[in-house]
PDB file of C-alpha atoms in Angstrom:
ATOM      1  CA  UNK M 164     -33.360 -56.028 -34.146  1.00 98.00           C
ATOM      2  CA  UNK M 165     -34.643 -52.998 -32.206  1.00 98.00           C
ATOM      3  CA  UNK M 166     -38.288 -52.536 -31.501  1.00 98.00           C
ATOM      4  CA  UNK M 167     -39.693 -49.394 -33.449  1.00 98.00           C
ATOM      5  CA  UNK M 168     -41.058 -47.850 -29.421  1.00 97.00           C
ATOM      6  CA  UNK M 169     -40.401 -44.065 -31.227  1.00 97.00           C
ATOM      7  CA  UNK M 170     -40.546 -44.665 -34.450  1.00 96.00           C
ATOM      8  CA  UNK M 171     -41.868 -41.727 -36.338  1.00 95.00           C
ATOM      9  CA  UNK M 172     -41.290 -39.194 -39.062  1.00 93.00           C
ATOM     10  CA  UNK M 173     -40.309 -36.016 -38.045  1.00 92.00           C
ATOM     11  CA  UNK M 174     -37.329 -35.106 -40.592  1.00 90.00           C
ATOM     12  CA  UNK M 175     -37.016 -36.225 -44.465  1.00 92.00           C
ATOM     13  CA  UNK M 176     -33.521 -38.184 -44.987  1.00 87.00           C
ATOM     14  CA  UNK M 177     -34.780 -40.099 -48.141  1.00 89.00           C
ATOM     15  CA  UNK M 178     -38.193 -39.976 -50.413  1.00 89.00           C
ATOM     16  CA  UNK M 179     -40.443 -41.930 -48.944  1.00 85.00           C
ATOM     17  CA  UNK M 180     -40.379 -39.820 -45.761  1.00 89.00           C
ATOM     18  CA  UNK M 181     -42.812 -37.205 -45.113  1.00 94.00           C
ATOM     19  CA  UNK M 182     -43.180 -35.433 -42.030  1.00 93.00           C
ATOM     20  CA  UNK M 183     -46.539 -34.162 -42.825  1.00 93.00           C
ATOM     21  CA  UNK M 184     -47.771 -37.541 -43.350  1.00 93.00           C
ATOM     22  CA  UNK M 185     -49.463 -38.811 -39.564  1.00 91.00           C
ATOM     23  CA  UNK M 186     -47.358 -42.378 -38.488  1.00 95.00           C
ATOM     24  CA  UNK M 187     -49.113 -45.198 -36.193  1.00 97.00           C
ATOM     25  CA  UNK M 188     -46.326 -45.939 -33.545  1.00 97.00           C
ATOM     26  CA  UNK M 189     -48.800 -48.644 -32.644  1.00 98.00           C
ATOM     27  CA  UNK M 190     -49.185 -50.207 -36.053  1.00 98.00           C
ATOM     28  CA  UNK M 191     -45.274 -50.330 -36.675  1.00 98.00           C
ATOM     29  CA  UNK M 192     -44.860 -51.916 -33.581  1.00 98.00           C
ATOM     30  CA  UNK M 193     -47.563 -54.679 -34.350  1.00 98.00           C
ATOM     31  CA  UNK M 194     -45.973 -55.044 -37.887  1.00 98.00           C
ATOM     32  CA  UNK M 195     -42.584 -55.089 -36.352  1.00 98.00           C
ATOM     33  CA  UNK M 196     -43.898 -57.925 -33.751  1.00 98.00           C
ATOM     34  CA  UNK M 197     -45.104 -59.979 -37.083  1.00 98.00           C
ATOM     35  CA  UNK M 198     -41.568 -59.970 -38.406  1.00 98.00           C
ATOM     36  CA  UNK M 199     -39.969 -60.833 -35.230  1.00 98.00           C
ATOM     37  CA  UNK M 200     -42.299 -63.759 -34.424  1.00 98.00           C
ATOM     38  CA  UNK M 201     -41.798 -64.874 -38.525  1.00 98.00           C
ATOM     39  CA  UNK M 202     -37.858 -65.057 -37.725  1.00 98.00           C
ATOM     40  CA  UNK M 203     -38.460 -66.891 -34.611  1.00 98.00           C
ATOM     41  CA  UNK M 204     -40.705 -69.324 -36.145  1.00 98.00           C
ATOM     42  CA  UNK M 205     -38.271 -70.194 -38.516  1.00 98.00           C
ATOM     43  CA  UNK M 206     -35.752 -70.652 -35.555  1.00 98.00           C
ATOM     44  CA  UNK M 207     -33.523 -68.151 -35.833  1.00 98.00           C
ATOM     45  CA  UNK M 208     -32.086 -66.435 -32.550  1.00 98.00           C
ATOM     46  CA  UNK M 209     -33.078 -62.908 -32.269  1.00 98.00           C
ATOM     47  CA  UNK M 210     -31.481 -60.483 -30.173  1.00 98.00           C
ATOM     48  CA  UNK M 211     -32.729 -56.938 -29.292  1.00 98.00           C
ATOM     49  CA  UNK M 212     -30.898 -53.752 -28.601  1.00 98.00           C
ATOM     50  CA  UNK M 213     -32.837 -51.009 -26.397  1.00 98.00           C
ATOM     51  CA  UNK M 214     -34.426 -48.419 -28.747  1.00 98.00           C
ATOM     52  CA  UNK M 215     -33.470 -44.909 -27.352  1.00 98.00           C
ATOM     53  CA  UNK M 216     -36.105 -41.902 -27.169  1.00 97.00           C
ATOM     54  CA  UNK M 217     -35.342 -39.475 -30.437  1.00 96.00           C
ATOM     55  CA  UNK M 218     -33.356 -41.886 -32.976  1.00 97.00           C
ATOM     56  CA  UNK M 219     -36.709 -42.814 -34.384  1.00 96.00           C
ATOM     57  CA  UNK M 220     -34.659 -44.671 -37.307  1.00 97.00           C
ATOM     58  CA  UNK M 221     -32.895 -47.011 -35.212  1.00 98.00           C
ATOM     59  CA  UNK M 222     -35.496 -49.786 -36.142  1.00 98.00           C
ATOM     60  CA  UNK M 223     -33.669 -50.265 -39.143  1.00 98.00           C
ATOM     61  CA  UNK M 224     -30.864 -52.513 -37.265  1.00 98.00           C
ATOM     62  CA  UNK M 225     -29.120 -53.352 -40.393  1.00 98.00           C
ATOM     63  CA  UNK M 226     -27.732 -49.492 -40.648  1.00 98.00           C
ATOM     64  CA  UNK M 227     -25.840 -49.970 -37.153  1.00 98.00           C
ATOM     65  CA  UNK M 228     -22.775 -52.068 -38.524  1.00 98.00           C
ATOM     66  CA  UNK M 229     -21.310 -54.648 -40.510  1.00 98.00           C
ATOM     67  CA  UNK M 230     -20.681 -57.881 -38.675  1.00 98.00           C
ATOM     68  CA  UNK M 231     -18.551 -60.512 -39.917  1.00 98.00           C
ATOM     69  CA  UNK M 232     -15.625 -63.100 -38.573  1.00 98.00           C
ATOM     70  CA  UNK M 233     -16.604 -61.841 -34.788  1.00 98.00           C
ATOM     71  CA  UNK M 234     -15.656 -57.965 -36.005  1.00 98.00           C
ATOM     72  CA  UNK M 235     -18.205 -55.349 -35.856  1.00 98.00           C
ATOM     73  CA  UNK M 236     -17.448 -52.738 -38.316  1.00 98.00           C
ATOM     74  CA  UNK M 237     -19.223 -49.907 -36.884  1.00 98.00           C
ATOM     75  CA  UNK M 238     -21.222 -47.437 -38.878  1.00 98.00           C
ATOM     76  CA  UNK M 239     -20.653 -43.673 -39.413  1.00 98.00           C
ATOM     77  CA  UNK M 240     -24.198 -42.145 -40.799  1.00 98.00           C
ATOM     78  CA  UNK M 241     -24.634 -39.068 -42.966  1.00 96.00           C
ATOM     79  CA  UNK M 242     -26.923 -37.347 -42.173  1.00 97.00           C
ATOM     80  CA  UNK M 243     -27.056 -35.786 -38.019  1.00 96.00           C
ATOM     81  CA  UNK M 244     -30.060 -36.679 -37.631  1.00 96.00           C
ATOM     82  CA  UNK M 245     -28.755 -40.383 -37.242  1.00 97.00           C
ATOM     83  CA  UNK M 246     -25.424 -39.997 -36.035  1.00 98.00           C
ATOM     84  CA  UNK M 247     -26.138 -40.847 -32.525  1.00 98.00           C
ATOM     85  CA  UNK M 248     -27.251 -44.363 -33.574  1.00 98.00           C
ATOM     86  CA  UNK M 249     -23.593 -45.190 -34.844  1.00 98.00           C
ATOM     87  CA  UNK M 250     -22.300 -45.423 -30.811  1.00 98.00           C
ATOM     88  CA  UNK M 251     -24.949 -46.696 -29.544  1.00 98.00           C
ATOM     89  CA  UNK M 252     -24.569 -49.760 -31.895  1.00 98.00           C
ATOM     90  CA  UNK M 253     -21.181 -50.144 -31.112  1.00 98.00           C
ATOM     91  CA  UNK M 254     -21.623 -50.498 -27.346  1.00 98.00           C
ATOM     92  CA  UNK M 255     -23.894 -53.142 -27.922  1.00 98.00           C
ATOM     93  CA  UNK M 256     -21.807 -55.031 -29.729  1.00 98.00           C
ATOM     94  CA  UNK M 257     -18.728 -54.178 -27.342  1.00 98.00           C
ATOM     95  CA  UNK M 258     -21.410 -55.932 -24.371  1.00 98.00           C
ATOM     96  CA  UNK M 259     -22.460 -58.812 -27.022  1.00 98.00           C
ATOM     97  CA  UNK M 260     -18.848 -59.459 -27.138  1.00 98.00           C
ATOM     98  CA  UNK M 261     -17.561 -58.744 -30.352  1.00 98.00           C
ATOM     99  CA  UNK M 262     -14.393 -56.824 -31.700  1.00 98.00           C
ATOM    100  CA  UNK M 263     -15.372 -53.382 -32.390  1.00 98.00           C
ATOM    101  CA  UNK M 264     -13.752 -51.456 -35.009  1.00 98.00           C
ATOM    102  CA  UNK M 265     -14.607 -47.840 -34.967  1.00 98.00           C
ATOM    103  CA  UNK M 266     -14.925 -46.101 -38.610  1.00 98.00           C
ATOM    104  CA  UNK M 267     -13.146 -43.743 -39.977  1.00 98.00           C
ATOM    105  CA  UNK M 268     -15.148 -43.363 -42.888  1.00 98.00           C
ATOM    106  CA  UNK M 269     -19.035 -42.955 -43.452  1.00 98.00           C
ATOM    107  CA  UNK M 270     -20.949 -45.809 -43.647  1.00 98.00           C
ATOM    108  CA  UNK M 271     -24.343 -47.140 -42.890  1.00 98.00           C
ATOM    109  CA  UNK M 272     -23.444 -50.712 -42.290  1.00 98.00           C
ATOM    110  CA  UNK M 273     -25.502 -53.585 -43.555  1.00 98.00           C
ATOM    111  CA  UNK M 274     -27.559 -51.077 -45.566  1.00 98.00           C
ATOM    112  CA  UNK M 275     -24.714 -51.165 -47.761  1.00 98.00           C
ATOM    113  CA  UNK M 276     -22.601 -53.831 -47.306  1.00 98.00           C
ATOM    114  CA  UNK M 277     -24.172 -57.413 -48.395  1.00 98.00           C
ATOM    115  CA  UNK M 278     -21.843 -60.553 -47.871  1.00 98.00           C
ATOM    116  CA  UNK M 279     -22.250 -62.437 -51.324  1.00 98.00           C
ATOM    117  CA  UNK M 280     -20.114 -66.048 -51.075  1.00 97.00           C
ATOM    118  CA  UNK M 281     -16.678 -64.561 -49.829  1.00 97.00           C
ATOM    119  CA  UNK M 282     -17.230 -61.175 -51.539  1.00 98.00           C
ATOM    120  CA  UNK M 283     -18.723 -58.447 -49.596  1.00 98.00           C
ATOM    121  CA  UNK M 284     -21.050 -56.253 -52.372  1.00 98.00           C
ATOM    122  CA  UNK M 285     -20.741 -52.543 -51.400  1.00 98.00           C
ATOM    123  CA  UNK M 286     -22.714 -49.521 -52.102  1.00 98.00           C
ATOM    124  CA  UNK M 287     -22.431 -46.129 -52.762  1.00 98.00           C
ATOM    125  CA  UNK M 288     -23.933 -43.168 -54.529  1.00 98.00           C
ATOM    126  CA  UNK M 289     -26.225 -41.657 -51.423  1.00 97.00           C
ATOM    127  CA  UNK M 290     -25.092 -42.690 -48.379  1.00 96.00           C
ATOM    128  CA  UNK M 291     -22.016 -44.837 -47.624  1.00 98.00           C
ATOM    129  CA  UNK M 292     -18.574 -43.297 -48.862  1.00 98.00           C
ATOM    130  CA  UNK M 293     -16.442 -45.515 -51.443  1.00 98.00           C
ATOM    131  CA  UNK M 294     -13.597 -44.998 -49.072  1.00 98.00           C
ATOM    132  CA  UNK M 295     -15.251 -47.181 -46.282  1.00 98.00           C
ATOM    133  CA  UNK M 296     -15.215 -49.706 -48.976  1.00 98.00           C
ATOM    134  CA  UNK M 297     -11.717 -49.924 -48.207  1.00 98.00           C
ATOM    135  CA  UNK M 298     -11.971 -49.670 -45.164  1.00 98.00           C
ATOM    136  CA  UNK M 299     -13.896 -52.660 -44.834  1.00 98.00           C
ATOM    137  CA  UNK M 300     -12.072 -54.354 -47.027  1.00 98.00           C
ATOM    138  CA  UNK M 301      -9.078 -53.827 -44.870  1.00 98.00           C
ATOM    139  CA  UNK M 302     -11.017 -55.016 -41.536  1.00 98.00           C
ATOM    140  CA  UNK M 303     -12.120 -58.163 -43.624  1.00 98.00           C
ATOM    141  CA  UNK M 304      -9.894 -59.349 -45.291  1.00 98.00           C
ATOM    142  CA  UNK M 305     -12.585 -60.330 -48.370  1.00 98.00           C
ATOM    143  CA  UNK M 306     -12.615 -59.024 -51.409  1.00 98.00           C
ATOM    144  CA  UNK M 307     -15.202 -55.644 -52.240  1.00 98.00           C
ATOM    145  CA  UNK M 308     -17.737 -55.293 -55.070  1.00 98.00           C
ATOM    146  CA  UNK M 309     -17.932 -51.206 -55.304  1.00 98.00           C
ATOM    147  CA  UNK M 310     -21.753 -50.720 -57.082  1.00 98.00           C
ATOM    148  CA  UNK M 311     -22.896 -47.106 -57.318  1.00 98.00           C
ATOM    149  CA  UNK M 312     -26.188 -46.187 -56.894  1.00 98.00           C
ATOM    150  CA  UNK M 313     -27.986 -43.251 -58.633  1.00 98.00           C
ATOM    151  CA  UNK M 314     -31.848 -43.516 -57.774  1.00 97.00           C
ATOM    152  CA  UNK M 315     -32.769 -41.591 -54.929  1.00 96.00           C
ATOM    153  CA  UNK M 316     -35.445 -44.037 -53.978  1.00 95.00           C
ATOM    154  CA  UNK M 317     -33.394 -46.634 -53.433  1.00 97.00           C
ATOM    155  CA  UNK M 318     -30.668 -44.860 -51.863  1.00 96.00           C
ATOM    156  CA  UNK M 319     -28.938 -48.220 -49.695  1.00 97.00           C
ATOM    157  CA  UNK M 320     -28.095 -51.426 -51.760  1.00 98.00           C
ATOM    158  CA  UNK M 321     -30.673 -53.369 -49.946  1.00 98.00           C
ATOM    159  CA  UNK M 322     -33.182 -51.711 -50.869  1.00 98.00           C
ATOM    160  CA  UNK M 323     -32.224 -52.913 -54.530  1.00 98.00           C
ATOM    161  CA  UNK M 324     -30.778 -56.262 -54.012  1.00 98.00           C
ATOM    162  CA  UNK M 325     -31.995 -59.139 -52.326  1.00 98.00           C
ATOM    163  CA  UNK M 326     -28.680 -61.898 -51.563  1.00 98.00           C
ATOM    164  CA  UNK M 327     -30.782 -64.822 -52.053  1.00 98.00           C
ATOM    165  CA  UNK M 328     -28.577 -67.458 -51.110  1.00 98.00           C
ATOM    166  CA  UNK M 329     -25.011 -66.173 -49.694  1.00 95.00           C
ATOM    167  CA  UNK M 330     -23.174 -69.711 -49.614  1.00 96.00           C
ATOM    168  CA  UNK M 331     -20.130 -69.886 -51.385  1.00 96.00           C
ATOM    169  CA  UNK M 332     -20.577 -71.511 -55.130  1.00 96.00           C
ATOM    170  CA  UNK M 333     -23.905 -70.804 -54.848  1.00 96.00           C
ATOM    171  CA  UNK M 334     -24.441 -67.188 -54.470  1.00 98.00           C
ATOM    172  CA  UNK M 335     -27.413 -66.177 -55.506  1.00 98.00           C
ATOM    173  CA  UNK M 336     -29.210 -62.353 -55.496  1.00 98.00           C
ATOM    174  CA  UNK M 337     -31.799 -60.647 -56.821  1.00 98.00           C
ATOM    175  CA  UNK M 338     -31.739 -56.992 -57.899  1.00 99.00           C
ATOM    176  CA  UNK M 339     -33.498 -53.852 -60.201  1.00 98.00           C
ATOM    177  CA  UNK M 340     -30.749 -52.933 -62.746  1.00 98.00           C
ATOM    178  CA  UNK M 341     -32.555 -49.533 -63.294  1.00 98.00           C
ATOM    179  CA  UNK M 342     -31.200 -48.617 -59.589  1.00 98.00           C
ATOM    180  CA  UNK M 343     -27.429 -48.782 -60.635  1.00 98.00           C
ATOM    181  CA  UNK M 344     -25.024 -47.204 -62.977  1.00 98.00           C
ATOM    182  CA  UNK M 345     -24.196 -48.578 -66.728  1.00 98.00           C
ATOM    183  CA  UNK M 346     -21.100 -50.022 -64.985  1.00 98.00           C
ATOM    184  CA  UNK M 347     -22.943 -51.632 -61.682  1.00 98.00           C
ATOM    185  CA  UNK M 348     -25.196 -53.342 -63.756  1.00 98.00           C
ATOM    186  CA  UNK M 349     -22.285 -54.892 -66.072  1.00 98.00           C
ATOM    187  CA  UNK M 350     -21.013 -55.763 -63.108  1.00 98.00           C
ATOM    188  CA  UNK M 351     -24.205 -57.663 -61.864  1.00 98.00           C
ATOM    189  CA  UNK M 352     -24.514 -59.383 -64.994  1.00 98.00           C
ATOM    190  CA  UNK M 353     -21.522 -61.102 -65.122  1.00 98.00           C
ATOM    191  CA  UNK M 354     -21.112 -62.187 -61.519  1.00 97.00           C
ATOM    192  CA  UNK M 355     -24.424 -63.282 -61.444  1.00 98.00           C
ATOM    193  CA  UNK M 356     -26.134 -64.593 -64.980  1.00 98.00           C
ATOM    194  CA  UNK M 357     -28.595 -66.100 -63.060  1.00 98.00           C
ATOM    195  CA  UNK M 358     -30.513 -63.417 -61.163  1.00 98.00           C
ATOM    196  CA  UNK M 359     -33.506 -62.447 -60.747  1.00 98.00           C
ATOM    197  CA  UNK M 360     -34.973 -59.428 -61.736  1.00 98.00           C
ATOM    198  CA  UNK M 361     -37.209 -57.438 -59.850  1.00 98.00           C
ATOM    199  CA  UNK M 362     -39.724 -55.170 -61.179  1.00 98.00           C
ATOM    200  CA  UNK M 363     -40.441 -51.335 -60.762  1.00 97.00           C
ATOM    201  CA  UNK M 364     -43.632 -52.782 -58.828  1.00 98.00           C
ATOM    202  CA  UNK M 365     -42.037 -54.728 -56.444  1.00 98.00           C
ATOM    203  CA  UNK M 366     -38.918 -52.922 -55.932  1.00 98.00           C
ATOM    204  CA  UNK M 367     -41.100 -49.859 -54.907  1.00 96.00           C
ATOM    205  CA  UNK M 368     -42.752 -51.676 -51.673  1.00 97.00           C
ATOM    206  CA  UNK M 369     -38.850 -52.430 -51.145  1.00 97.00           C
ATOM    207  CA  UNK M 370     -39.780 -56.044 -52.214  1.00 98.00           C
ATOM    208  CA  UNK M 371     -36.169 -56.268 -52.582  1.00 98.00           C
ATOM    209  CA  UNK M 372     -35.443 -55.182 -48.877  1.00 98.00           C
ATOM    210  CA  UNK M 373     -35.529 -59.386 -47.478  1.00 98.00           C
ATOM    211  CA  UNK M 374     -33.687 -61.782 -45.660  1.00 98.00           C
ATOM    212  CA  UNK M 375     -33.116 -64.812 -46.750  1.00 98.00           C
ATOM    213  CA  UNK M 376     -31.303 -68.108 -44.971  1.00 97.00           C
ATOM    214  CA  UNK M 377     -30.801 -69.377 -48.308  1.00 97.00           C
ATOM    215  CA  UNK M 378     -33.895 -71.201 -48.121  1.00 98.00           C
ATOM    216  CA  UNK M 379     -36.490 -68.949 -46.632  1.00 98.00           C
ATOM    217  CA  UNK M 380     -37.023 -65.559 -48.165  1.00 98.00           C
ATOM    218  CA  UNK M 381     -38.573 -63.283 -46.104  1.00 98.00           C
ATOM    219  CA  UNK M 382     -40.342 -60.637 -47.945  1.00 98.00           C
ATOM    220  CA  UNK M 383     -42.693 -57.550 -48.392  1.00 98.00           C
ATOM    221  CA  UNK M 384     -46.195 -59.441 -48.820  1.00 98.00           C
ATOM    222  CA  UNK M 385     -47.013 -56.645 -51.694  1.00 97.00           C
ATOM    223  CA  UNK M 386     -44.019 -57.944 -54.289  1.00 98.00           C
ATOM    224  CA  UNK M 387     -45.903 -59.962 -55.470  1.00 98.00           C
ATOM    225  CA  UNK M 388     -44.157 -61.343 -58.929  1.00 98.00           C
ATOM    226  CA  UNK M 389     -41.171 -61.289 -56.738  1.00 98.00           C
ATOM    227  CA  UNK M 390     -42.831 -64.190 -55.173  1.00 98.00           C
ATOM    228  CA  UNK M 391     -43.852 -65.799 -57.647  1.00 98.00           C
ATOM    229  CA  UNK M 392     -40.126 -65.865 -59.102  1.00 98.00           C
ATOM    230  CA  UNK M 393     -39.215 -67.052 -55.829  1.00 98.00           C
ATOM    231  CA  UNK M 394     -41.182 -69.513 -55.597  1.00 98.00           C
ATOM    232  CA  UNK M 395     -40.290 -70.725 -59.530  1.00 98.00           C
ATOM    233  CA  UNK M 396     -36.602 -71.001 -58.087  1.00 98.00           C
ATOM    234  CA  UNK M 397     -37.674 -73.210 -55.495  1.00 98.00           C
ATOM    235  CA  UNK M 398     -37.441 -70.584 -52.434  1.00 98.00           C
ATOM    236  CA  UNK M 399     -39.776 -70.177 -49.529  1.00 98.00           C
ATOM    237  CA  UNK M 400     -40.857 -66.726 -49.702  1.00 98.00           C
ATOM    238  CA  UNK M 401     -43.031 -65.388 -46.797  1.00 98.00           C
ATOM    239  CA  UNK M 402     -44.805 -62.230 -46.987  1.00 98.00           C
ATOM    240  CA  UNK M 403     -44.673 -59.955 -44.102  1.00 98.00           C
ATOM    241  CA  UNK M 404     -46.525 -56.340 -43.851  1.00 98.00           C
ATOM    242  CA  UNK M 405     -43.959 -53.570 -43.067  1.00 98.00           C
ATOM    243  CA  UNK M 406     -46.204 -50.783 -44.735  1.00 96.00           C
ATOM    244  CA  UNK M 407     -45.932 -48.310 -41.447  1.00 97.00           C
ATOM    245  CA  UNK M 408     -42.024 -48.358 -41.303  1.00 97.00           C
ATOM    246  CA  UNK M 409     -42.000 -47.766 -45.119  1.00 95.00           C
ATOM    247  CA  UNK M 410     -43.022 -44.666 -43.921  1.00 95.00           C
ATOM    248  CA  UNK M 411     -39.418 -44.260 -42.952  1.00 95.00           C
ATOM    249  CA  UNK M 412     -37.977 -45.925 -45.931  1.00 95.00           C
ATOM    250  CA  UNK M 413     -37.232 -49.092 -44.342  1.00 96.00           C
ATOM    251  CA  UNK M 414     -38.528 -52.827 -44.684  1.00 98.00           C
ATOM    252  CA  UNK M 415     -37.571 -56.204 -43.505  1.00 98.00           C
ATOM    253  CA  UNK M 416     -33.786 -56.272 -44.399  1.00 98.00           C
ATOM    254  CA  UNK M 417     -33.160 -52.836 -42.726  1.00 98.00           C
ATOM    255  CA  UNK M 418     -34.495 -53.987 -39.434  1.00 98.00           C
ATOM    256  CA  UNK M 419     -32.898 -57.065 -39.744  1.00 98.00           C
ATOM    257  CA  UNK M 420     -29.031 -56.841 -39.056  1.00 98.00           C
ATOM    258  CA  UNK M 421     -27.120 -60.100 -39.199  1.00 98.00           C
ATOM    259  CA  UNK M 422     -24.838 -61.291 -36.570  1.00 98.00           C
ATOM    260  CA  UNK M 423     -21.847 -63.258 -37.856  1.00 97.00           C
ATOM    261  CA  UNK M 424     -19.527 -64.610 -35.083  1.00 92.00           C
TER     262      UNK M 424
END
């Protein structure tokens, strides 16, 4: 995680951000805490990277990289505004000790890469190129799920699907089918019969955006019905208030980056 010290919004990258719009530096921070001390709670180690004065955006930890088998697949962002962040992940995770691969392709990490059982789900459509797909796939050695994206809102896949519970013969996610291609959601449906859905409501307070251990779901306190299907699958679903760094487009998955040694 990375504390949100400069968060602000002083460019537009994605919808929900609006320069003209005043931000509370204070208030994200505060929220940010909240999150923190909820993963801690639940006993979960939590380590921080420094934030750095003018990459505002580099609260949302799960764009730095992908992280799996002890290999940090490094991220490659779009747009210049965050380009900087891509090397300053990868140094941390050169000090935190794990094998850096540099990308050749653009990416934005977690925010598009979700580790489903064995299968890493990939998307595409706004941000992260189909060719880092293979890229990744390469690095990994697991098989990739391409799904295509084609609502601006919800421009990285976890902002439109939750991986409920990642263990292998039990994957479960969650997801908005109006947020994907014809093709993505046929895709969807068969892997995963059992989904939930998630509402327009929900889904637009990045309800979706969560973490979950499989267990406990960690979640925008506004999804509401989300919730409640949680809760009618026999999850844990705690409600956290990110409404400040939605301001940026981001909630609790996209400051949340997991480490996988």
């Amino acid at each position: 995680m990375c504390r949100p010290e400069h968060f602000t919004v002083v460019y537009r990258i994605n919808p929900w951000m609006n320069p003209a719009e005043p931000t509370d530096t204070s208030l994200a921070l505060t929220q940010w805490q909240a999150l923190y001390d909820t993963y801690v709670g639940l006993g979960f180690e939590v380590q921080l990277i420094d934030p750095i004065e003018g990459l505002p955006d580099m609260v949302y930890a799960a764009n730095g990289g992908f992280v799996i088998d002890g290999i940090a697949y490094g991220a490659k962002f779009t747009h210049p505004e965050r380009q900087p962040e891509g090397p300053a992940y990868m140094d941390w995770f050169r000090e935190a000790g794990f094998d850096v691969r540099v990308p050749e392709e653009i990416n934005e990490g977690e925010g598009d890469f979700l580790l489903v059982g064995d299968t890493i789900l990939a998307g595409t459509g706004f941000r992260s190129d189909s060719l880092s797909h293979e890229e990744l796939g390469r690095i990994s050695g697991r098989e990739i799920v391409t799904l295509r994206l084609v609502d601006p809102s919800f421009y990285h896949l976890d902002t439109a699907v939750a991986v409920l519970d990642p263990t292998p013969g039990q994957e479960h996610i969650a997801y908005l089918p109006s947020a994907f291609d014809e093709a993505s959601v046929a895709v969807l449906r068969e892997r995963y019969p059992d989904a939930i859905i998630v509402n327009e409501t929900d889904a637009a307070v990045l309800g979706l955006n969560s973490f979950s251990d499989g267990h406990n779901v960690v979640i925008a306190s506004r999804a509401a019905d989300f919730e409640r299907q949680l809760r009618e699958h026999g999850y844990n679903p705690i409600g956290v208030d990110l409404s400040e760094l939605l301001r940026g487009g981001g909630g609790v998955k996209c400051c949340t980056l997991e480490l996988r040694r």
